[in-house]
Amino acid sequence: MDDNIKMDDNIKSVKRCIPTDDFFYIIRIDMNINGFISDFEVLDTNLLESISYDDCIVKSISFCHVKNRISVLKCRIATKDLLKAYSFIDNKLKPMIIKSLVLIEGITDLSIEDNIKCVIEDEEEAIKKGFPIIPYDKKYLELVVKTPNIEENKFKSAMRNFIKNNSKFDNSLFWMYVSYSIIGTSEVKNNFDYISQYRLLWTAFNSFYSKLYIGESDRKSVEAFATKKYVIEYFTKLISSHDTYKLLKTLSCEKLILKGNNNVSEKLKQSMEMEVKNYNEISLNGVLCLYAVRNAIIHGYAEKEVELCRTAFEVLNPLIKLSIISEINSVRQQNQSL
């Protein structure tokens, strides 16, 4: 796994005490948004009610221009559950604001800074009543990237493989790096990082299989790729490990459909549930699920896009590394046999 902290795990580890009387925490939020100038307050109570969610009541929204192209979104939320409100801010409210803004004519550049400021306005009253104060912290909402330990022998092995590569898969390796560089120097990944990472990683994969199946369509290429021995062995290993089995299980429980109403999720599920496993079918349907996630993201009809991209990334990323090394070694063995 690439990540070692999930929002749910953090929530479980924090002592939660939900107010039972008429007390509500009032959270004031400031989000810096770059790309336009605005100064107004939303007074439409019906609109505010429509964007409220569960126990998170949106009390007010306003914009204040700060400087140049930066405006601050100010919002107040009433809630009885701070952690639920923090999750709402990052996973519901923030995407809702972004998607609304991109609809506005004239906006062509847009970004929201990650350092959202949250202040509990009635903190003193909550303390007097004995209710806990949990500060807003991105660690509850983002996934902390596990830092791998690279030893000398691993580096030397990778360097030798790169030299043997003889530039054949250089473009694929370049796009893998671009995919990895999404988070920059940050130690966490947010929801949008996974979508961007998977799209770029697929570009790396596309570059790879295009070298193997010159002139073939994407669909035919990935189907042919799935029949390779090392790919079948890779999916066999995924099935045999509890942690990686869950990744394929996630894909099999979605509704990933290819052209011709071909439900590859259902086919993967059926092949995984067979008493006598057909690993050729698991490999084919697993690769086609990755392809279907790519299609859903590229063509804009994905549901649960963050979870899908995260899962697909964790399956595809090690597979590309394995594939490049396997193809390099295969060519080398062929040359030696001549």
mmCIF file of C-alpha atoms in Angstrom:
data_model
loop_
_atom_site.group_PDB
_atom_site.id
_atom_site.type_symbol
_atom_site.label_atom_id
_atom_site.label_comp_id
_atom_site.label_asym_id
_atom_site.label_seq_id
_atom_site.Cartn_x
_atom_site.Cartn_y
_atom_site.Cartn_z
ATOM 1 C CA MET A 1 0.000 0.000 0.000
ATOM 2 C CA ASP A 2 1.191 3.553 -0.729
ATOM 3 C CA ASP A 3 -0.567 5.137 2.239
ATOM 4 C CA ASN A 4 -0.731 4.328 5.917
ATOM 5 C CA ILE A 5 -3.289 6.706 7.415
ATOM 6 C CA LYS A 6 -6.948 6.889 6.468
ATOM 7 C CA MET A 7 -9.529 9.369 7.608
ATOM 8 C CA ASP A 8 -11.691 6.650 9.207
ATOM 9 C CA ASP A 9 -8.748 5.271 11.182
ATOM 10 C CA ASN A 10 -8.016 8.714 12.604
ATOM 11 C CA ILE A 11 -11.648 9.330 13.476
ATOM 12 C CA LYS A 12 -11.778 6.063 15.422
ATOM 13 C CA SER A 13 -8.659 7.025 17.364
ATOM 14 C CA VAL A 14 -10.108 10.340 18.587
ATOM 15 C CA LYS A 15 -12.396 10.441 21.606
ATOM 16 C CA ARG A 16 -15.689 11.793 20.323
ATOM 17 C CA CYS A 17 -18.354 13.361 22.503
ATOM 18 C CA ILE A 18 -21.410 14.647 20.638
ATOM 19 C CA PRO A 19 -23.388 17.432 22.364
ATOM 20 C CA THR A 20 -26.825 16.149 23.391
ATOM 21 C CA ASP A 21 -28.475 19.483 24.250
ATOM 22 C CA ASP A 22 -29.246 22.375 21.934
ATOM 23 C CA PHE A 23 -25.561 23.338 21.649
ATOM 24 C CA PHE A 24 -23.973 23.514 18.189
ATOM 25 C CA TYR A 25 -20.344 24.149 17.354
ATOM 26 C CA ILE A 26 -20.086 27.152 15.018
ATOM 27 C CA ILE A 27 -17.141 26.750 12.659
ATOM 28 C CA ARG A 28 -15.857 29.728 10.686
ATOM 29 C CA ILE A 29 -13.981 28.765 7.522
ATOM 30 C CA ASP A 30 -11.632 30.827 5.349
ATOM 31 C CA MET A 31 -10.518 29.457 1.960
ATOM 32 C CA ASN A 32 -8.121 31.411 -0.243
ATOM 33 C CA ILE A 33 -9.153 31.045 -3.887
ATOM 34 C CA ASN A 34 -6.979 32.232 -6.756
ATOM 35 C CA GLY A 35 -8.456 33.141 -10.132
ATOM 36 C CA PHE A 36 -11.076 35.883 -9.715
ATOM 37 C CA ILE A 37 -12.221 38.948 -7.761
ATOM 38 C CA SER A 38 -15.374 38.833 -5.612
ATOM 39 C CA ASP A 39 -17.006 40.823 -2.802
ATOM 40 C CA PHE A 40 -20.512 39.666 -1.863
ATOM 41 C CA GLU A 41 -22.553 37.647 0.656
ATOM 42 C CA VAL A 42 -25.016 34.906 -0.253
ATOM 43 C CA LEU A 43 -28.336 35.829 1.415
ATOM 44 C CA ASP A 44 -30.453 33.124 -0.237
ATOM 45 C CA THR A 45 -31.480 30.913 2.721
ATOM 46 C CA ASN A 46 -32.952 28.254 0.424
ATOM 47 C CA LEU A 47 -29.631 27.935 -1.393
ATOM 48 C CA LEU A 48 -27.724 27.675 1.894
ATOM 49 C CA GLU A 49 -30.127 24.997 3.086
ATOM 50 C CA SER A 50 -29.751 23.037 -0.153
ATOM 51 C CA ILE A 51 -25.970 22.762 0.226
ATOM 52 C CA SER A 52 -26.131 21.767 3.893
ATOM 53 C CA TYR A 53 -25.481 18.107 4.523
ATOM 54 C CA ASP A 54 -26.418 15.707 7.292
ATOM 55 C CA ASP A 55 -25.479 17.373 10.594
ATOM 56 C CA CYS A 56 -23.563 20.202 8.907
ATOM 57 C CA ILE A 57 -25.741 23.288 8.496
ATOM 58 C CA VAL A 58 -24.324 26.034 6.269
ATOM 59 C CA LYS A 59 -25.264 29.296 7.983
ATOM 60 C CA SER A 60 -23.547 31.804 5.684
ATOM 61 C CA ILE A 61 -21.291 32.152 2.644
ATOM 62 C CA SER A 62 -19.488 35.278 1.487
ATOM 63 C CA PHE A 63 -16.523 36.297 -0.672
ATOM 64 C CA CYS A 64 -13.975 38.986 0.157
ATOM 65 C CA HIS A 65 -11.360 40.222 -2.322
ATOM 66 C CA VAL A 66 -7.891 40.291 -0.740
ATOM 67 C CA LYS A 67 -5.367 41.192 -3.434
ATOM 68 C CA ASN A 68 -4.642 40.676 -7.121
ATOM 69 C CA ARG A 69 -6.564 37.537 -8.216
ATOM 70 C CA ILE A 70 -7.132 36.201 -4.697
ATOM 71 C CA SER A 71 -10.489 36.230 -2.949
ATOM 72 C CA VAL A 72 -11.370 34.574 0.353
ATOM 73 C CA LEU A 73 -14.419 32.363 0.685
ATOM 74 C CA LYS A 74 -15.851 32.827 4.186
ATOM 75 C CA CYS A 75 -18.335 30.282 5.449
ATOM 76 C CA ARG A 76 -19.984 29.474 8.785
ATOM 77 C CA ILE A 77 -21.203 25.972 9.614
ATOM 78 C CA ALA A 78 -23.231 24.751 12.610
ATOM 79 C CA THR A 79 -22.612 21.162 13.693
ATOM 80 C CA LYS A 80 -22.733 18.800 16.657
ATOM 81 C CA ASP A 81 -19.884 16.679 15.292
ATOM 82 C CA LEU A 82 -16.590 18.433 14.551
ATOM 83 C CA LEU A 83 -14.938 15.556 12.684
ATOM 84 C CA LYS A 84 -17.988 15.068 10.508
ATOM 85 C CA ALA A 85 -17.945 18.806 9.755
ATOM 86 C CA TYR A 86 -14.253 18.731 8.833
ATOM 87 C CA SER A 87 -14.917 15.847 6.461
ATOM 88 C CA PHE A 88 -17.873 17.789 4.991
ATOM 89 C CA ILE A 89 -15.669 20.846 4.414
ATOM 90 C CA ASP A 90 -13.010 18.940 2.492
ATOM 91 C CA ASN A 91 -15.061 16.277 0.738
ATOM 92 C CA LYS A 92 -18.386 18.024 0.067
ATOM 93 C CA LEU A 93 -18.225 21.790 0.438
ATOM 94 C CA LYS A 94 -14.850 22.407 -1.221
ATOM 95 C CA PRO A 95 -15.652 20.327 -4.369
ATOM 96 C CA MET A 96 -19.111 21.967 -4.506
ATOM 97 C CA ILE A 97 -17.551 25.442 -4.499
ATOM 98 C CA ILE A 98 -15.002 24.470 -7.157
ATOM 99 C CA LYS A 99 -17.583 22.924 -9.504
ATOM 100 C CA SER A 100 -19.875 25.933 -9.125
ATOM 101 C CA LEU A 101 -17.078 28.379 -9.920
ATOM 102 C CA VAL A 102 -15.955 26.548 -13.072
ATOM 103 C CA LEU A 103 -19.442 27.090 -14.513
ATOM 104 C CA ILE A 104 -19.009 30.871 -14.407
ATOM 105 C CA GLU A 105 -18.177 32.579 -17.692
ATOM 106 C CA GLY A 106 -14.753 34.207 -17.761
ATOM 107 C CA ILE A 107 -13.061 31.888 -15.266
ATOM 108 C CA THR A 108 -10.200 30.039 -16.954
ATOM 109 C CA ASP A 109 -7.693 29.628 -14.099
ATOM 110 C CA LEU A 110 -8.726 28.450 -10.655
ATOM 111 C CA SER A 111 -7.121 26.987 -7.556
ATOM 112 C CA ILE A 112 -8.016 26.701 -3.892
ATOM 113 C CA GLU A 113 -5.166 26.686 -1.401
ATOM 114 C CA ASP A 114 -4.934 23.593 0.790
ATOM 115 C CA ASN A 115 -4.372 25.541 4.015
ATOM 116 C CA ILE A 116 -8.038 26.028 4.875
ATOM 117 C CA LYS A 117 -8.460 27.995 8.101
ATOM 118 C CA CYS A 118 -11.105 26.725 10.526
ATOM 119 C CA VAL A 119 -11.947 28.470 13.775
ATOM 120 C CA ILE A 120 -14.527 27.316 16.348
ATOM 121 C CA GLU A 121 -16.267 30.563 17.240
ATOM 122 C CA ASP A 122 -17.962 29.262 20.392
ATOM 123 C CA GLU A 123 -14.962 27.333 21.695
ATOM 124 C CA GLU A 124 -15.123 28.875 25.186
ATOM 125 C CA GLU A 125 -18.791 27.948 25.605
ATOM 126 C CA ALA A 126 -18.081 24.379 24.452
ATOM 127 C CA ILE A 127 -15.271 24.037 27.001
ATOM 128 C CA LYS A 128 -17.515 25.340 29.793
ATOM 129 C CA LYS A 129 -20.147 22.738 28.863
ATOM 130 C CA GLY A 130 -17.513 20.013 28.874
ATOM 131 C CA PHE A 131 -17.578 19.293 25.147
ATOM 132 C CA PRO A 132 -14.301 18.404 23.440
ATOM 133 C CA ILE A 133 -12.449 20.782 21.144
ATOM 134 C CA ILE A 134 -10.832 19.006 18.198
ATOM 135 C CA PRO A 135 -8.859 21.434 16.008
ATOM 136 C CA TYR A 136 -9.185 21.163 12.249
ATOM 137 C CA ASP A 137 -6.225 19.133 11.031
ATOM 138 C CA LYS A 138 -5.591 17.871 7.525
ATOM 139 C CA LYS A 139 -4.314 14.579 8.942
ATOM 140 C CA TYR A 140 -7.927 13.554 9.505
ATOM 141 C CA LEU A 141 -8.788 14.167 5.880
ATOM 142 C CA GLU A 142 -5.731 13.409 3.802
ATOM 143 C CA LEU A 143 -3.673 10.297 3.255
ATOM 144 C CA VAL A 144 -0.160 10.388 4.597
ATOM 145 C CA VAL A 145 2.305 8.997 2.093
ATOM 146 C CA LYS A 146 4.482 6.209 3.442
ATOM 147 C CA THR A 147 8.111 7.031 2.704
ATOM 148 C CA PRO A 148 9.998 4.026 1.270
ATOM 149 C CA ASN A 149 13.514 3.216 2.399
ATOM 150 C CA ILE A 150 15.753 2.839 -0.666
ATOM 151 C CA GLU A 151 18.797 0.651 -0.078
ATOM 152 C CA GLU A 152 21.969 0.639 -2.170
ATOM 153 C CA ASN A 153 21.295 -2.742 -3.803
ATOM 154 C CA LYS A 154 17.833 -1.611 -4.947
ATOM 155 C CA PHE A 155 19.223 1.537 -6.501
ATOM 156 C CA LYS A 156 22.013 -0.332 -8.299
ATOM 157 C CA SER A 157 19.523 -2.887 -9.604
ATOM 158 C CA ALA A 158 17.225 -0.128 -10.889
ATOM 159 C CA MET A 159 20.155 1.666 -12.526
ATOM 160 C CA ARG A 160 21.237 -1.523 -14.311
ATOM 161 C CA ASN A 161 17.688 -2.080 -15.565
ATOM 162 C CA PHE A 162 17.527 1.485 -16.829
ATOM 163 C CA ILE A 163 20.823 1.053 -18.712
ATOM 164 C CA LYS A 164 19.551 -2.188 -20.267
ATOM 165 C CA ASN A 165 16.367 -0.317 -21.251
ATOM 166 C CA ASN A 166 18.304 1.310 -24.115
ATOM 167 C CA SER A 167 15.781 4.196 -24.277
ATOM 168 C CA LYS A 168 12.887 1.947 -25.391
ATOM 169 C CA PHE A 169 10.644 2.809 -22.439
ATOM 170 C CA ASP A 170 12.066 6.258 -21.619
ATOM 171 C CA ASN A 171 8.764 8.015 -22.345
ATOM 172 C CA SER A 172 6.904 5.660 -20.044
ATOM 173 C CA LEU A 173 9.406 6.269 -17.241
ATOM 174 C CA PHE A 174 9.114 10.035 -17.797
ATOM 175 C CA TRP A 175 5.315 9.988 -17.399
ATOM 176 C CA MET A 176 5.614 7.800 -14.316
ATOM 177 C CA TYR A 177 7.819 10.495 -12.795
ATOM 178 C CA VAL A 178 5.303 13.216 -13.747
ATOM 179 C CA SER A 179 2.610 11.157 -12.032
ATOM 180 C CA TYR A 180 4.716 10.771 -8.894
ATOM 181 C CA SER A 181 5.577 14.488 -8.776
ATOM 182 C CA ILE A 182 1.940 15.579 -8.317
ATOM 183 C CA ILE A 183 2.266 16.086 -4.555
ATOM 184 C CA GLY A 184 5.591 17.923 -4.846
ATOM 185 C CA THR A 185 7.289 18.233 -1.451
ATOM 186 C CA SER A 186 4.079 17.569 0.485
ATOM 187 C CA GLU A 187 3.799 14.523 2.742
ATOM 188 C CA VAL A 188 0.110 13.976 2.011
ATOM 189 C CA LYS A 189 -2.192 13.365 -0.912
ATOM 190 C CA ASN A 190 -5.576 15.028 -1.171
ATOM 191 C CA ASN A 191 -8.582 13.782 -3.118
ATOM 192 C CA PHE A 192 -7.686 15.521 -6.380
ATOM 193 C CA ASP A 193 -4.115 14.205 -6.309
ATOM 194 C CA TYR A 194 -5.310 10.647 -6.880
ATOM 195 C CA ILE A 195 -7.329 11.581 -9.945
ATOM 196 C CA SER A 196 -4.413 13.476 -11.476
ATOM 197 C CA GLN A 197 -1.944 10.747 -10.570
ATOM 198 C CA TYR A 198 -3.943 7.983 -12.198
ATOM 199 C CA ARG A 199 -4.550 9.930 -15.397
ATOM 200 C CA LEU A 200 -0.827 10.603 -15.732
ATOM 201 C CA LEU A 201 0.089 7.044 -14.775
ATOM 202 C CA TRP A 202 -2.170 5.762 -17.545
ATOM 203 C CA THR A 203 -0.253 7.970 -19.974
ATOM 204 C CA ALA A 204 2.881 6.126 -18.843
ATOM 205 C CA PHE A 205 1.131 2.793 -19.356
ATOM 206 C CA ASN A 206 -0.160 3.877 -22.779
ATOM 207 C CA SER A 207 3.379 4.767 -23.784
ATOM 208 C CA PHE A 208 4.529 1.331 -22.599
ATOM 209 C CA TYR A 209 1.999 -0.873 -24.401
ATOM 210 C CA SER A 210 2.187 1.257 -27.541
ATOM 211 C CA LYS A 211 5.770 0.022 -27.883
ATOM 212 C CA LEU A 212 4.596 -3.586 -27.672
ATOM 213 C CA TYR A 213 1.535 -3.397 -29.916
ATOM 214 C CA ILE A 214 2.320 -0.837 -32.586
ATOM 215 C CA GLY A 215 -0.736 0.340 -34.510
ATOM 216 C CA GLU A 216 -3.260 -1.532 -32.339
ATOM 217 C CA SER A 217 -6.194 0.147 -30.602
ATOM 218 C CA ASP A 218 -6.037 0.744 -26.855
ATOM 219 C CA ARG A 219 -8.644 -1.940 -26.157
ATOM 220 C CA LYS A 220 -6.881 -4.623 -28.204
ATOM 221 C CA SER A 221 -3.520 -3.644 -26.732
ATOM 222 C CA VAL A 222 -4.601 -3.979 -23.094
ATOM 223 C CA GLU A 223 -6.377 -7.262 -23.848
ATOM 224 C CA ALA A 224 -3.200 -8.644 -25.427
ATOM 225 C CA PHE A 225 -1.134 -7.297 -22.530
ATOM 226 C CA ALA A 226 -3.338 -9.167 -20.035
ATOM 227 C CA THR A 227 -2.330 -12.511 -21.571
ATOM 228 C CA LYS A 228 1.376 -12.058 -20.841
ATOM 229 C CA LYS A 229 2.770 -14.580 -18.377
ATOM 230 C CA TYR A 230 4.162 -11.999 -15.963
ATOM 231 C CA VAL A 231 0.827 -10.140 -15.903
ATOM 232 C CA ILE A 232 -1.115 -13.311 -15.073
ATOM 233 C CA GLU A 233 1.425 -14.112 -12.342
ATOM 234 C CA TYR A 234 1.040 -10.582 -10.973
ATOM 235 C CA PHE A 235 -2.745 -10.907 -10.623
ATOM 236 C CA THR A 236 -2.303 -14.375 -9.130
ATOM 237 C CA LYS A 237 -0.190 -12.816 -6.388
ATOM 238 C CA LEU A 238 -2.765 -10.054 -5.842
ATOM 239 C CA ILE A 239 -5.454 -12.661 -5.264
ATOM 240 C CA SER A 240 -3.328 -14.641 -2.804
ATOM 241 C CA SER A 241 -2.592 -11.693 -0.466
ATOM 242 C CA HIS A 242 -5.325 -10.317 1.794
ATOM 243 C CA ASP A 243 -4.248 -6.654 1.417
ATOM 244 C CA THR A 244 -4.009 -6.705 -2.380
ATOM 245 C CA TYR A 245 -7.065 -8.931 -2.734
ATOM 246 C CA LYS A 246 -9.064 -6.027 -1.296
ATOM 247 C CA LEU A 247 -7.956 -3.818 -4.189
ATOM 248 C CA LEU A 248 -9.390 -6.212 -6.769
ATOM 249 C CA LYS A 249 -12.476 -6.694 -4.606
ATOM 250 C CA THR A 250 -13.071 -2.931 -4.673
ATOM 251 C CA LEU A 251 -12.873 -2.873 -8.485
ATOM 252 C CA SER A 252 -15.159 -5.897 -8.748
ATOM 253 C CA CYS A 253 -17.841 -4.230 -6.597
ATOM 254 C CA GLU A 254 -18.035 -1.122 -8.800
ATOM 255 C CA LYS A 255 -19.968 -0.783 -12.040
ATOM 256 C CA LEU A 256 -17.197 -0.432 -14.603
ATOM 257 C CA ILE A 257 -18.637 -0.860 -18.076
ATOM 258 C CA LEU A 258 -16.898 -0.871 -21.439
ATOM 259 C CA LYS A 259 -18.367 -0.440 -24.907
ATOM 260 C CA GLY A 260 -21.117 -2.910 -25.709
ATOM 261 C CA ASN A 261 -22.492 -2.918 -22.143
ATOM 262 C CA ASN A 262 -19.548 -5.059 -21.099
ATOM 263 C CA ASN A 263 -19.643 -4.996 -17.275
ATOM 264 C CA VAL A 264 -16.026 -5.869 -16.528
ATOM 265 C CA SER A 265 -16.507 -5.355 -12.772
ATOM 266 C CA GLU A 266 -19.105 -8.094 -12.701
ATOM 267 C CA LYS A 267 -16.895 -10.351 -14.819
ATOM 268 C CA LEU A 268 -13.956 -9.768 -12.467
ATOM 269 C CA LYS A 269 -16.203 -10.573 -9.508
ATOM 270 C CA GLN A 270 -17.391 -13.809 -11.109
ATOM 271 C CA SER A 271 -13.863 -14.914 -11.993
ATOM 272 C CA MET A 272 -12.667 -14.156 -8.434
ATOM 273 C CA GLU A 273 -15.527 -16.146 -6.868
ATOM 274 C CA MET A 274 -14.978 -19.308 -8.916
ATOM 275 C CA GLU A 275 -14.078 -22.301 -6.760
ATOM 276 C CA VAL A 276 -11.333 -23.237 -9.202
ATOM 277 C CA LYS A 277 -9.733 -19.934 -10.115
ATOM 278 C CA ASN A 278 -9.115 -19.093 -13.769
ATOM 279 C CA TYR A 279 -6.214 -16.685 -13.394
ATOM 280 C CA ASN A 280 -6.218 -15.894 -17.125
ATOM 281 C CA GLU A 281 -9.742 -14.505 -16.732
ATOM 282 C CA ILE A 282 -8.841 -12.656 -13.529
ATOM 283 C CA SER A 283 -5.886 -11.052 -15.308
ATOM 284 C CA LEU A 284 -7.990 -10.054 -18.326
ATOM 285 C CA ASN A 285 -10.874 -8.635 -16.316
ATOM 286 C CA GLY A 286 -8.516 -6.941 -13.860
ATOM 287 C CA VAL A 287 -6.680 -5.125 -16.650
ATOM 288 C CA LEU A 288 -9.974 -4.229 -18.330
ATOM 289 C CA CYS A 289 -11.226 -2.747 -15.051
ATOM 290 C CA LEU A 290 -8.139 -0.506 -14.968
ATOM 291 C CA TYR A 291 -8.905 0.463 -18.579
ATOM 292 C CA ALA A 292 -12.541 1.157 -17.681
ATOM 293 C CA VAL A 293 -11.447 3.471 -14.832
ATOM 294 C CA ARG A 294 -9.263 5.313 -17.344
ATOM 295 C CA ASN A 295 -12.225 5.687 -19.711
ATOM 296 C CA ALA A 296 -14.551 6.869 -16.955
ATOM 297 C CA ILE A 297 -12.064 9.542 -15.842
ATOM 298 C CA ILE A 298 -11.113 10.689 -19.335
ATOM 299 C CA HIS A 299 -14.722 10.859 -20.547
ATOM 300 C CA GLY A 300 -16.065 12.337 -17.314
ATOM 301 C CA TYR A 301 -18.694 9.806 -16.243
ATOM 302 C CA ALA A 302 -16.920 8.226 -13.270
ATOM 303 C CA GLU A 303 -18.681 7.829 -9.941
ATOM 304 C CA LYS A 304 -16.624 7.533 -6.750
ATOM 305 C CA GLU A 305 -13.771 8.842 -8.877
ATOM 306 C CA VAL A 306 -11.350 9.365 -5.980
ATOM 307 C CA GLU A 307 -11.733 5.844 -4.580
ATOM 308 C CA LEU A 308 -11.565 4.353 -8.067
ATOM 309 C CA CYS A 309 -8.391 6.237 -8.989
ATOM 310 C CA ARG A 310 -6.703 5.441 -5.711
ATOM 311 C CA THR A 311 -7.434 1.728 -6.040
ATOM 312 C CA ALA A 312 -6.535 1.604 -9.733
ATOM 313 C CA PHE A 313 -3.279 3.466 -9.077
ATOM 314 C CA GLU A 314 -2.254 0.958 -6.415
ATOM 315 C CA VAL A 315 -2.861 -1.909 -8.859
ATOM 316 C CA LEU A 316 -1.375 -0.356 -12.002
ATOM 317 C CA ASN A 317 1.706 1.350 -10.557
ATOM 318 C CA PRO A 318 3.638 -1.790 -9.501
ATOM 319 C CA LEU A 319 2.377 -3.580 -12.615
ATOM 320 C CA ILE A 320 4.037 -1.029 -14.928
ATOM 321 C CA LYS A 321 7.346 -1.341 -13.054
ATOM 322 C CA LEU A 322 7.173 -5.142 -13.288
ATOM 323 C CA SER A 323 6.222 -4.986 -16.962
ATOM 324 C CA ILE A 324 9.085 -2.700 -17.991
ATOM 325 C CA ILE A 325 11.647 -4.826 -16.147
ATOM 326 C CA SER A 326 10.163 -8.051 -17.561
ATOM 327 C CA GLU A 327 10.257 -6.731 -21.125
ATOM 328 C CA ILE A 328 13.831 -5.473 -20.724
ATOM 329 C CA ASN A 329 14.982 -8.849 -19.424
ATOM 330 C CA SER A 330 13.068 -10.667 -22.147
ATOM 331 C CA VAL A 331 14.843 -8.702 -24.882
ATOM 332 C CA ARG A 332 18.190 -9.298 -23.217
ATOM 333 C CA GLN A 333 17.596 -13.070 -23.061
ATOM 334 C CA GLN A 334 16.578 -13.111 -26.713
ATOM 335 C CA ASN A 335 19.767 -11.271 -27.693
ATOM 336 C CA GLN A 336 21.897 -13.670 -25.684
ATOM 337 C CA SER A 337 20.323 -16.669 -27.391
ATOM 338 C CA LEU A 338 21.216 -15.371 -30.864
#
